[in-house]
């Protein structure tokens, strides 16, 4: 679908929905203002200057930009220390390094929001028996299921009291589950409840997709450690790759040992000229996340008007950038994804087709036309082609482009 082919009726629908979303959008803007101020104050406190953007090569000793960004990151997220590195190949790598930092052989990792994100399962050793997984090193695993899509606090307390886990893993985002995202306040309640019965348990949060959706972050409400990806929210659409771990000094240092090697940790790791992109990405991130949140809310409002079910609903507060929509048929899924693709700045001419993705029991369809490979802070949509025909929409670097993508997707659906 060419953008010029979006019918006036769909433009009008978008405009009507925006009128309905005025109050929501104002709240999103207010969150972006608060977070931008926090980021800017940290930049100023640590005296960011041009030399911070010069990179190192080789061992990467004394990389002023890298070390200053770590301090800024810790300040922004209300933590003691952080490592922000292009050496983390993705979010899974950063999260797995953080989990390894929390546990000794013989201890148990307790996941409290059901099964963790797919890609972490092999690293933990829930699926497969990979050499070097947590299970390989004698770390046990247990999980508490969610209840009606929320944290089951009594069951979490019971399990924490009985198992006395070395670490509790909390996943903030819905990921690709049909539950809602945890609010940071709810994460705080989990921290308090677990520490009450098992004070030595470390709380580690998978914060992917959650950063800057609100004004609080898990490390401000009791989480000991937290990790995420730079090609999602906190990279602001600018960071070319990487991940971060932030939290208590001791745990972050241990995670750095896992990223590089014991004894070296975060002291090495050349930045190869990427520092400016990480700084600029963090600077833009509160704004970029607001763009993605507005795109998600608009998509929900338009589909609700057309009679489709959405999660969260258009006007609900959000704690991650994922929008789930239930499109009722495989044909609608294909059309929606085709429209998102055709509205992208990159690869707009390709047609997404369902394919048998490894690890799935059905075909999966994906639409993404991103500047950075796999960056899901950029507009993208995907879902397993089976009932209930769920599509997960996320991202949008600018609201204006996100709006066009959503309009193209809905135009394709209506063009039967
Ligand atoms: C994206 C994501 C991850 C990590 O995924 P990568 O693709 O490795 O960056 C982990 N947990 C959640 C909830 C995520 O959304």
Short mmCIF file of C-alpha atoms and ligand atoms in Angstrom, two decimals:
data_model
loop_
_atom_site.label_atom_id
_atom_site.label_comp_id
_atom_site.label_asym_id
_atom_site.label_seq_id
_atom_site.Cartn_x
_atom_site.Cartn_y
_atom_site.Cartn_z
CA UNK A 1 0.00 0.00 0.00
CA UNK A 2 1.39 3.36 -0.98
CA UNK A 3 0.91 6.07 1.61
CA UNK A 4 -1.08 8.02 -1.00
CA UNK A 5 -3.55 5.11 -1.12
CA UNK A 6 -4.55 5.43 2.54
CA UNK A 7 -8.24 6.30 2.24
CA UNK A 8 -9.65 9.46 3.74
CA UNK A 9 -11.91 7.37 5.98
CA UNK A 10 -8.82 5.91 7.71
CA UNK A 11 -7.20 9.35 8.07
CA UNK A 12 -10.46 10.56 9.63
CA UNK A 13 -10.56 7.61 11.97
CA UNK A 14 -7.01 8.41 13.12
CA UNK A 15 -7.94 12.04 13.69
CA UNK A 16 -11.06 11.10 15.66
CA UNK A 17 -9.06 8.69 17.80
CA UNK A 18 -6.44 11.36 18.51
CA UNK A 19 -9.20 13.61 19.82
CA UNK A 20 -10.17 10.81 22.19
CA UNK A 21 -6.56 10.36 23.27
CA UNK A 22 -5.75 13.96 24.12
CA UNK A 23 -5.56 13.33 27.87
CA UNK A 24 -3.53 10.13 27.44
CA UNK A 25 -1.09 11.85 25.11
CA UNK A 26 -0.70 14.68 27.60
CA UNK A 27 0.25 12.15 30.30
CA UNK A 28 2.76 10.51 27.96
CA UNK A 29 4.30 13.92 27.24
CA UNK A 30 4.49 14.67 30.95
CA UNK A 31 6.36 11.40 31.55
CA UNK A 32 8.78 12.27 28.72
CA UNK A 33 9.37 15.71 30.27
CA UNK A 34 10.19 14.24 33.68
CA UNK A 35 12.49 11.59 32.23
CA UNK A 36 14.22 14.04 29.89
CA UNK A 37 14.96 16.28 32.84
CA UNK A 38 16.44 13.37 34.79
CA UNK A 39 18.64 12.36 31.84
CA UNK A 40 19.73 15.94 31.15
CA UNK A 41 20.59 16.56 34.80
CA UNK A 42 22.78 13.46 34.80
CA UNK A 43 24.57 14.59 31.62
CA UNK A 44 25.27 17.92 33.28
CA UNK A 45 26.29 16.46 36.63
CA UNK A 46 28.92 14.27 35.00
CA UNK A 47 30.06 17.07 32.69
CA UNK A 48 29.58 15.40 29.32
CA UNK A 49 31.92 16.96 26.79
CA UNK A 50 33.22 16.28 23.32
CA UNK A 51 36.14 14.06 24.46
CA UNK A 52 33.51 11.62 25.84
CA UNK A 53 32.62 10.80 22.26
CA UNK A 54 36.11 9.77 21.23
CA UNK A 55 36.39 6.01 21.31
CA UNK A 56 39.13 3.62 22.25
CA UNK A 57 40.53 0.61 20.40
CA UNK A 58 42.29 -2.53 21.54
CA UNK A 59 41.90 -3.25 25.25
CA UNK A 60 39.85 -0.13 25.74
CA UNK A 61 41.55 0.96 28.98
CA UNK A 62 40.59 4.37 30.34
CA UNK A 63 37.73 4.94 27.95
CA UNK A 64 36.48 8.20 29.39
CA UNK A 65 33.25 8.18 27.39
CA UNK A 66 32.39 4.63 28.40
CA UNK A 67 33.15 5.16 32.09
CA UNK A 68 31.23 8.44 32.23
CA UNK A 69 28.22 6.90 30.51
CA UNK A 70 28.19 4.13 33.10
CA UNK A 71 27.94 6.76 35.84
CA UNK A 72 25.20 8.66 34.02
CA UNK A 73 23.26 5.47 33.47
CA UNK A 74 23.44 4.53 37.13
CA UNK A 75 22.26 8.00 38.14
CA UNK A 76 19.35 7.98 35.66
CA UNK A 77 18.15 4.60 36.86
CA UNK A 78 18.66 5.35 40.55
CA UNK A 79 21.33 2.67 40.94
CA UNK A 80 24.84 2.45 42.38
CA UNK A 81 26.64 1.29 39.27
CA UNK A 82 26.06 0.35 35.64
CA UNK A 83 27.80 -1.22 32.69
CA UNK A 84 26.56 -0.06 29.30
CA UNK A 85 28.35 -1.90 26.54
CA UNK A 86 28.27 -2.57 22.84
CA UNK A 87 29.91 -5.88 23.83
CA UNK A 88 26.55 -7.17 24.99
CA UNK A 89 25.29 -8.69 21.74
CA UNK A 90 21.62 -8.31 22.71
CA UNK A 91 19.24 -8.11 25.64
CA UNK A 92 19.42 -11.83 26.29
CA UNK A 93 23.19 -11.58 26.75
CA UNK A 94 22.91 -8.69 29.21
CA UNK A 95 20.10 -10.36 31.17
CA UNK A 96 21.87 -13.72 31.27
CA UNK A 97 25.09 -12.05 32.48
CA UNK A 98 23.10 -10.35 35.21
CA UNK A 99 21.40 -13.58 36.27
CA UNK A 100 24.77 -15.36 36.44
CA UNK A 101 25.99 -12.55 38.67
CA UNK A 102 23.27 -13.31 41.23
CA UNK A 103 23.77 -17.03 41.84
CA UNK A 104 26.19 -19.61 43.16
CA UNK A 105 26.13 -23.34 42.34
CA UNK A 106 23.47 -25.10 44.42
CA UNK A 107 21.26 -22.03 44.67
CA UNK A 108 17.92 -21.63 42.92
CA UNK A 109 16.70 -19.06 40.44
CA UNK A 110 13.00 -18.40 41.01
CA UNK A 111 11.13 -16.84 38.09
CA UNK A 112 8.01 -15.20 39.50
CA UNK A 113 6.11 -14.19 36.35
CA UNK A 114 5.83 -17.64 34.80
CA UNK A 115 8.33 -18.82 32.21
CA UNK A 116 10.94 -16.24 31.28
CA UNK A 117 11.37 -14.78 27.80
CA UNK A 118 11.98 -17.49 25.18
CA UNK A 119 15.61 -16.73 24.43
CA UNK A 120 16.58 -16.94 28.13
CA UNK A 121 15.35 -20.48 28.55
CA UNK A 122 18.43 -22.13 27.02
CA UNK A 123 20.78 -19.88 29.03
CA UNK A 124 19.00 -20.87 32.24
CA UNK A 125 18.82 -24.52 31.19
CA UNK A 126 15.04 -24.88 31.23
CA UNK A 127 15.12 -26.05 27.64
CA UNK A 128 18.09 -27.94 26.21
CA UNK A 129 21.28 -28.79 28.06
CA UNK A 130 23.67 -26.22 26.68
CA UNK A 131 27.26 -26.31 27.93
CA UNK A 132 27.73 -23.42 30.31
CA UNK A 133 24.08 -22.78 31.12
CA UNK A 134 23.01 -22.00 34.71
CA UNK A 135 21.81 -25.59 35.05
CA UNK A 136 25.21 -26.82 33.82
CA UNK A 137 26.81 -25.03 36.78
CA UNK A 138 24.42 -26.64 39.23
CA UNK A 139 22.01 -23.75 39.58
CA UNK A 140 18.45 -24.91 40.08
CA UNK A 141 15.36 -23.34 38.62
CA UNK A 142 11.77 -22.93 39.79
CA UNK A 143 8.92 -20.73 38.67
CA UNK A 144 5.69 -19.28 39.99
CA UNK A 145 2.85 -18.95 37.48
CA UNK A 146 1.00 -15.70 36.99
CA UNK A 147 -2.60 -15.45 38.16
CA UNK A 148 -5.09 -13.87 35.77
CA UNK A 149 -2.14 -12.25 34.04
CA UNK A 150 -0.80 -10.61 37.20
CA UNK A 151 1.78 -11.44 39.84
CA UNK A 152 0.46 -14.06 42.28
CA UNK A 153 1.90 -12.43 45.40
CA UNK A 154 0.80 -15.07 47.97
CA UNK A 155 2.29 -17.83 45.78
CA UNK A 156 5.51 -15.82 45.32
CA UNK A 157 5.83 -15.32 49.09
CA UNK A 158 5.17 -19.01 49.71
CA UNK A 159 7.78 -20.09 47.15
CA UNK A 160 10.38 -17.57 48.33
CA UNK A 161 9.90 -18.69 51.95
CA UNK A 162 10.08 -22.39 51.10
CA UNK A 163 12.94 -22.29 48.54
CA UNK A 164 14.98 -19.32 49.84
CA UNK A 165 16.14 -18.71 46.27
CA UNK A 166 19.52 -17.16 45.52
CA UNK A 167 17.73 -14.87 43.11
CA UNK A 168 14.26 -13.97 41.96
CA UNK A 169 13.75 -13.09 38.29
CA UNK A 170 11.01 -10.57 37.52
CA UNK A 171 10.06 -9.86 33.90
CA UNK A 172 8.47 -6.43 33.65
CA UNK A 173 7.15 -6.56 30.09
CA UNK A 174 4.48 -8.84 28.75
CA UNK A 175 7.14 -10.07 26.33
CA UNK A 176 5.16 -12.15 23.91
CA UNK A 177 2.67 -13.47 26.44
CA UNK A 178 -0.94 -12.56 26.79
CA UNK A 179 -0.52 -10.90 30.17
CA UNK A 180 -0.16 -7.27 31.01
CA UNK A 181 3.13 -5.61 31.88
CA UNK A 182 3.99 -5.20 35.55
CA UNK A 183 3.97 -1.65 36.81
CA UNK A 184 7.08 -0.51 38.65
CA UNK A 185 4.95 -0.15 41.79
CA UNK A 186 4.00 -3.83 41.49
CA UNK A 187 7.66 -4.75 41.07
CA UNK A 188 8.29 -2.81 44.29
CA UNK A 189 5.63 -4.87 46.06
CA UNK A 190 7.29 -8.08 44.87
CA UNK A 191 10.68 -6.84 46.13
CA UNK A 192 9.28 -5.99 49.55
CA UNK A 193 7.35 -9.24 49.86
CA UNK A 194 10.30 -11.44 48.86
CA UNK A 195 12.80 -9.62 51.11
CA UNK A 196 10.46 -9.98 54.05
CA UNK A 197 10.56 -13.77 53.96
CA UNK A 198 13.97 -14.21 52.37
CA UNK A 199 16.19 -11.15 52.99
CA UNK A 200 19.26 -12.57 51.22
CA UNK A 201 17.48 -13.20 47.94
CA UNK A 202 18.66 -10.96 45.12
CA UNK A 203 15.94 -9.41 42.95
CA UNK A 204 16.86 -9.20 39.29
CA UNK A 205 14.54 -7.50 36.79
CA UNK A 206 14.35 -8.11 33.06
CA UNK A 207 13.50 -4.50 32.20
CA UNK A 208 13.30 -4.93 28.40
CA UNK A 209 10.67 -2.71 26.76
CA UNK A 210 9.92 -1.00 30.06
CA UNK A 211 12.50 1.81 30.31
CA UNK A 212 11.08 5.34 30.42
CA UNK A 213 7.44 4.27 29.99
CA UNK A 214 6.94 5.75 33.46
CA UNK A 215 8.96 7.98 35.73
CA UNK A 216 10.10 5.21 38.07
CA UNK A 217 12.38 2.28 37.27
CA UNK A 218 12.68 -1.04 39.14
CA UNK A 219 16.07 -0.15 40.68
CA UNK A 220 14.32 2.78 42.41
CA UNK A 221 11.85 0.53 44.21
CA UNK A 222 14.00 -2.25 45.60
CA UNK A 223 15.34 -4.29 42.68
CA UNK A 224 19.01 -5.16 43.24
CA UNK A 225 19.87 -5.57 39.59
CA UNK A 226 18.27 -4.92 36.23
CA UNK A 227 19.21 -5.40 32.61
CA UNK A 228 17.99 -4.62 29.13
CA UNK A 229 18.77 -4.04 25.48
CA UNK A 230 20.08 -0.90 23.78
CA UNK A 231 18.18 -1.61 20.56
CA UNK A 232 14.97 -1.18 22.53
CA UNK A 233 13.86 1.77 24.69
CA UNK A 234 17.04 3.17 26.29
CA UNK A 235 19.04 3.25 23.06
CA UNK A 236 16.58 5.82 21.76
CA UNK A 237 16.70 4.32 18.26
CA UNK A 238 20.27 5.56 17.89
CA UNK A 239 22.45 3.02 19.73
CA UNK A 240 23.63 0.58 17.03
CA UNK A 241 23.79 -2.45 19.36
CA UNK A 242 24.46 -3.35 23.00
CA UNK A 243 22.94 -3.88 26.39
CA UNK A 244 23.17 -2.66 29.95
CA UNK A 245 23.22 -3.97 33.49
CA UNK A 246 22.64 -1.66 36.44
CA UNK A 247 22.09 -2.07 40.16
CA UNK A 248 24.27 -2.63 43.21
CA UNK A 249 28.02 -2.19 42.82
CA UNK A 250 28.90 -5.74 43.75
CA UNK A 251 26.37 -7.35 41.42
CA UNK A 252 27.21 -5.09 38.47
CA UNK A 253 30.90 -5.92 38.90
CA UNK A 254 30.07 -9.62 38.88
CA UNK A 255 27.97 -9.18 35.73
CA UNK A 256 30.96 -7.44 34.13
CA UNK A 257 33.08 -10.49 35.02
CA UNK A 258 30.57 -12.51 33.08
CA UNK A 259 30.60 -10.11 30.11
CA UNK A 260 34.39 -10.17 29.84
CA UNK A 261 36.36 -12.33 32.26
CA UNK A 262 36.88 -12.55 36.03
CA UNK A 263 39.55 -10.09 37.07
CA UNK A 264 38.99 -7.79 34.08
CA UNK A 265 35.28 -6.98 34.22
CA UNK A 266 34.32 -3.54 32.96
CA UNK A 267 37.90 -2.19 32.81
CA UNK A 268 38.32 -3.44 29.24
CA UNK A 269 36.08 -3.18 26.23
CA UNK A 270 36.94 -0.70 23.53
CA UNK A 271 34.10 1.38 22.23
CA UNK A 272 35.35 1.82 18.65
CA UNK A 273 33.77 5.19 18.09
CA UNK A 274 30.27 4.28 19.26
CA UNK A 275 30.15 6.36 22.44
CA UNK A 276 28.38 9.32 20.89
CA UNK A 277 25.61 7.10 19.59
CA UNK A 278 25.00 5.65 23.04
CA UNK A 279 24.94 9.10 24.64
CA UNK A 280 22.71 10.54 21.97
CA UNK A 281 20.44 7.52 22.18
CA UNK A 282 20.01 7.87 25.94
CA UNK A 283 19.41 11.59 25.53
CA UNK A 284 16.62 10.91 23.01
CA UNK A 285 15.21 7.82 24.70
CA UNK A 286 12.52 9.46 26.89
CA UNK A 287 11.18 11.22 23.81
CA UNK A 288 11.46 8.20 21.53
CA UNK A 289 9.62 6.02 24.04
CA UNK A 290 6.83 8.61 24.13
CA UNK A 291 6.56 8.37 20.34
CA UNK A 292 6.24 4.60 20.58
CA UNK A 293 3.66 4.83 23.38
CA UNK A 294 1.53 7.23 21.35
CA UNK A 295 1.76 5.02 18.28
CA UNK A 296 0.62 2.05 20.37
CA UNK A 297 -2.28 3.98 21.89
CA UNK A 298 -3.43 5.23 18.50
CA UNK A 299 -3.31 1.73 17.04
CA UNK A 300 -5.37 0.42 19.96
CA UNK A 301 -7.93 3.22 19.66
CA UNK A 302 -8.41 2.71 15.92
CA UNK A 303 -8.78 -1.06 16.19
CA UNK A 304 -11.13 -0.75 19.17
CA UNK A 305 -13.32 1.55 17.13
CA UNK A 306 -13.40 -1.13 14.44
CA UNK A 307 -14.49 -3.70 17.04
CA UNK A 308 -11.23 -5.53 17.78
CA UNK A 309 -9.93 -6.44 21.20
CA UNK A 310 -6.68 -4.81 22.33
CA UNK A 311 -4.31 -5.10 25.30
CA UNK A 312 -3.75 -2.67 26.86
CA UNK A 313 -6.84 -0.72 25.89
CA UNK A 314 -6.14 2.61 24.20
CA UNK A 315 -6.52 4.76 27.27
CA UNK A 316 -4.94 2.46 29.85
CA UNK A 317 -1.60 3.44 31.44
CA UNK A 318 1.36 1.48 30.05
CA UNK A 319 4.46 -0.06 31.59
CA UNK A 320 5.95 -1.38 28.35
CA UNK A 321 5.78 -0.34 24.71
CA UNK A 322 4.06 -3.49 23.43
CA UNK A 323 0.55 -3.31 22.02
CA UNK A 324 -1.30 -6.58 21.62
CA UNK A 325 -4.15 -6.65 19.11
CA UNK A 326 -6.45 -9.58 18.39
CA UNK A 327 -7.16 -9.55 14.68
CA UNK A 328 -9.56 -12.53 14.48
CA UNK A 329 -8.14 -14.13 11.31
CA UNK A 330 -4.90 -15.14 9.62
CA UNK A 331 -5.85 -12.96 6.67
CA UNK A 332 -6.15 -9.89 8.88
CA UNK A 333 -2.75 -10.67 10.44
CA UNK A 334 -1.12 -10.84 7.01
CA UNK A 335 -2.80 -7.65 5.89
CA UNK A 336 -1.93 -5.77 9.05
CA UNK A 337 1.74 -6.81 8.87
CA UNK A 338 1.89 -6.04 5.16
CA UNK A 339 0.62 -2.53 5.92
CA UNK A 340 3.16 -1.96 8.70
CA UNK A 341 5.92 -3.09 6.36
CA UNK A 342 4.74 -0.87 3.55
CA UNK A 343 4.73 2.10 5.91
CA UNK A 344 8.37 1.58 6.96
CA UNK A 345 11.28 3.80 5.97
CA UNK A 346 13.44 0.75 5.10
CA UNK A 347 12.40 -2.33 3.06
CA UNK A 348 8.95 -0.87 2.42
CA UNK A 349 8.73 -2.77 -0.87
CA UNK A 350 8.98 -6.28 0.61
CA UNK A 351 5.97 -8.39 1.54
CA UNK A 352 6.13 -10.22 4.87
CA UNK A 353 5.13 -13.87 4.58
CA UNK A 354 4.34 -16.29 7.41
CA UNK A 355 7.21 -18.74 7.99
CA UNK A 356 8.04 -21.69 10.21
CA UNK A 357 10.32 -20.05 12.76
CA UNK A 358 12.50 -22.46 14.78
CA UNK A 359 11.05 -23.02 18.23
CA UNK A 360 7.44 -22.30 17.27
CA UNK A 361 4.68 -24.84 16.78
CA UNK A 362 3.06 -22.74 14.06
CA UNK A 363 3.98 -20.18 11.45
CA UNK A 364 5.02 -16.69 12.53
CA UNK A 365 4.61 -13.47 10.58
CA UNK A 366 6.84 -10.44 11.12
CA UNK A 367 6.93 -6.94 9.71
CA UNK A 368 9.89 -4.67 10.33
CA UNK A 369 11.63 -2.08 8.24
CA UNK A 370 14.28 -0.79 10.59
CA UNK A 371 17.52 1.16 10.30
CA UNK A 372 19.06 -1.12 12.91
CA UNK A 373 18.60 -4.84 12.43
CA UNK A 374 15.95 -6.21 14.78
CA UNK A 375 15.52 -2.91 16.63
CA UNK A 376 12.08 -3.12 18.16
CA UNK A 377 12.03 0.51 19.30
CA UNK A 378 11.47 1.02 15.58
CA UNK A 379 7.98 0.24 14.29
CA UNK A 380 7.46 -3.49 13.98
CA UNK A 381 4.68 -6.05 14.25
CA UNK A 382 4.71 -9.80 14.61
CA UNK A 383 2.74 -12.73 15.89
CA UNK A 384 2.14 -16.49 15.70
CA UNK A 385 -0.38 -17.32 12.98
CA UNK A 386 -2.90 -19.27 15.04
CA UNK A 387 -5.82 -18.51 17.32
CA UNK A 388 -6.33 -15.98 18.86
CA UNK A 389 -4.54 -14.26 15.92
CA UNK A 390 -2.57 -11.98 18.17
CA UNK A 391 -0.24 -9.39 16.72
CA UNK A 392 2.29 -7.54 18.86
CA UNK A 393 3.00 -4.05 17.68
CA UNK A 394 5.87 -2.05 19.11
CA UNK A 395 7.97 0.97 18.43
CA UNK A 396 7.80 3.95 16.18
CA UNK A 397 10.78 6.34 16.20
CA UNK A 398 8.49 9.27 15.51
CA UNK A 399 4.78 9.45 16.19
CA UNK A 400 4.20 10.89 12.72
CA UNK A 401 5.76 7.85 11.03
CA UNK A 402 4.17 5.43 13.50
CA UNK A 403 0.79 6.96 12.70
CA UNK A 404 1.36 6.47 8.98
CA UNK A 405 2.40 2.84 9.53
CA UNK A 406 -0.68 2.11 11.62
CA UNK A 407 -2.93 3.81 9.07
CA UNK A 408 -1.37 1.75 6.26
CA UNK A 409 -1.89 -1.44 8.30
CA UNK A 410 -5.53 -0.68 8.99
CA UNK A 411 -6.12 0.39 5.39
CA UNK A 412 -4.81 -2.99 4.23
CA UNK A 413 -7.17 -4.75 6.64
CA UNK A 414 -10.17 -2.79 5.40
CA UNK A 415 -9.23 -3.15 1.71
CA UNK A 416 -11.06 -6.44 1.02
C1 LIG B 1 13.57 -8.35 23.91
C2 LIG B 1 13.47 -9.01 25.23
C3 LIG B 1 14.51 -9.76 25.76
C4 LIG B 1 15.84 -9.91 25.10
O1 LIG B 1 15.75 -10.07 23.76
P1 LIG B 1 16.94 -9.82 22.73
O2 LIG B 1 16.26 -10.12 21.45
O3 LIG B 1 18.00 -10.79 23.07
O4 LIG B 1 17.40 -8.43 22.84
C5 LIG B 1 14.34 -10.33 27.01
N1 LIG B 1 13.19 -10.17 27.68
C6 LIG B 1 12.16 -9.46 27.20
C7 LIG B 1 10.93 -9.30 28.00
C8 LIG B 1 12.27 -8.86 25.96
O5 LIG B 1 11.25 -8.13 25.50
#
